[in-house]
Short mmCIF file of C-alpha atoms in Angstrom, two decimals:
data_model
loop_
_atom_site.label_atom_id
_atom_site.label_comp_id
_atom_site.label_asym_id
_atom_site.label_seq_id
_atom_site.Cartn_x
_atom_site.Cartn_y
_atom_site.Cartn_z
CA UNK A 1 174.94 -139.99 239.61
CA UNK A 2 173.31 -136.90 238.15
CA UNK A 3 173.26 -135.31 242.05
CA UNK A 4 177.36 -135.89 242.50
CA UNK A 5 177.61 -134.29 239.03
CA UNK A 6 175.40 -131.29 239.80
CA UNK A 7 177.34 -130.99 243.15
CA UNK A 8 180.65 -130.70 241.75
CA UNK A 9 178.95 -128.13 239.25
CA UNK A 10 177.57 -126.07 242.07
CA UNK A 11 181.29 -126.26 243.65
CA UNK A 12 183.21 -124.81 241.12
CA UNK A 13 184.99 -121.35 242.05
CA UNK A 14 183.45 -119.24 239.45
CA UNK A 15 179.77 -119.98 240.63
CA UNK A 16 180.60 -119.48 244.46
CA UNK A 17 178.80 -116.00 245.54
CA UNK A 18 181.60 -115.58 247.62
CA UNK A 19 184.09 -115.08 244.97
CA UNK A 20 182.26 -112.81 242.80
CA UNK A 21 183.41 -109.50 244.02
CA UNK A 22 187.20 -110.26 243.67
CA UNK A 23 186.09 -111.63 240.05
CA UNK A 24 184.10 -108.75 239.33
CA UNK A 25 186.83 -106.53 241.06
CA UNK A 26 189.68 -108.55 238.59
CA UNK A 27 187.50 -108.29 235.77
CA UNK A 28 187.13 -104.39 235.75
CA UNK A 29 190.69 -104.30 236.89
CA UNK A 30 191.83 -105.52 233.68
CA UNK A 31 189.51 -104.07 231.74
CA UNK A 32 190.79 -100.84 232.52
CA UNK A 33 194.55 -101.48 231.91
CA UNK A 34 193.10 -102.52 228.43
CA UNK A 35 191.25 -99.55 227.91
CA UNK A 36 193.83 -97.41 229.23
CA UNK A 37 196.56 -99.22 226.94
CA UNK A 38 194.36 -98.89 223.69
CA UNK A 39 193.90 -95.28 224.54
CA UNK A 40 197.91 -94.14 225.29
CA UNK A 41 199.21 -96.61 222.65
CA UNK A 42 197.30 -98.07 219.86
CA UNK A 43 195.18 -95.26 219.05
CA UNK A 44 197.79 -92.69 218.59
CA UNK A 45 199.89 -95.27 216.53
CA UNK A 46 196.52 -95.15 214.41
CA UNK A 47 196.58 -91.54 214.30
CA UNK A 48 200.44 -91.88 212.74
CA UNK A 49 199.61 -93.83 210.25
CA UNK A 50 196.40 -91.81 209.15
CA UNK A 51 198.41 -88.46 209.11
CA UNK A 52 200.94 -90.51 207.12
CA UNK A 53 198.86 -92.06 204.46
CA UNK A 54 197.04 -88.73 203.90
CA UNK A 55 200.22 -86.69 202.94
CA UNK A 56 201.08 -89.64 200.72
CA UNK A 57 198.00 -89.72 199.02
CA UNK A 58 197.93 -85.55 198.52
CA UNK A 59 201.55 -85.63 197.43
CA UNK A 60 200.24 -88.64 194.89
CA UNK A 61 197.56 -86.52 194.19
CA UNK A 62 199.55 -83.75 192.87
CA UNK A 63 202.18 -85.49 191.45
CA UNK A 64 199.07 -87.24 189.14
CA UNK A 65 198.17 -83.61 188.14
CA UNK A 66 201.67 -82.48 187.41
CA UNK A 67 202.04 -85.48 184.52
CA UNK A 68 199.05 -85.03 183.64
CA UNK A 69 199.43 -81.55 182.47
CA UNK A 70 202.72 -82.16 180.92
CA UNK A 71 201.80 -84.79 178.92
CA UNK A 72 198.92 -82.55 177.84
CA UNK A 73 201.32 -79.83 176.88
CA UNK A 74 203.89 -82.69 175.45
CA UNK A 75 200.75 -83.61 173.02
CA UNK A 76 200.33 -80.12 172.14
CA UNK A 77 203.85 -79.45 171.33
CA UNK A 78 204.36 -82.29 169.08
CA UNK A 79 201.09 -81.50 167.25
CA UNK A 80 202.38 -77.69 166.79
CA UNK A 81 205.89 -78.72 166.05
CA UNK A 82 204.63 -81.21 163.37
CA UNK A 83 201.77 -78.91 161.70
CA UNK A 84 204.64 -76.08 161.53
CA UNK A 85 207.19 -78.92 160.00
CA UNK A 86 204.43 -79.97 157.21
CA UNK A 87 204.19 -76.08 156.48
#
């Protein structure tokens, strides 16, 4: 029983020597109309969104500093108005 098992084993396309070049040859094949896809495609849609996020963020960034220094000069000016309306 085990010999009939080990036969069919041994049979099997993917372990024939004779096969493994076209395998091989198909496996590289598509490996390289992956590659090639990731490269032309996905990357630069990467890139996109990079480029994108970065402007938001600086834009963000500045917009942050902007309130920020009004609300520091909004603080100031109520202080000044109020110490010149106690006067």
């Amino acid at each position: 029983m085990k010999t009939i098992h080990i036969f069919i084993f041994l049979n099997i396309p993917q372990f024939d020597l004779l096969t493994l070049g076209a395998q091989i040859f198909g496996l590289l094949s598509s490996l390289y109309l992956f590659y090639y896809y990731c490269i032309t495609t996905s990357i630069s849609y990467f890139i996109e969104i990079k480029k994108l996020r970065t402007k938001k963020l600086l834009r963000n960034n500045e917009l942050v500093t902007t309130i920020d220094k009004d609300l520091n000069y909004n603080l100031w000016l109520i202080n000044y108005s109020y110490i010149n309306f106690l006067k």
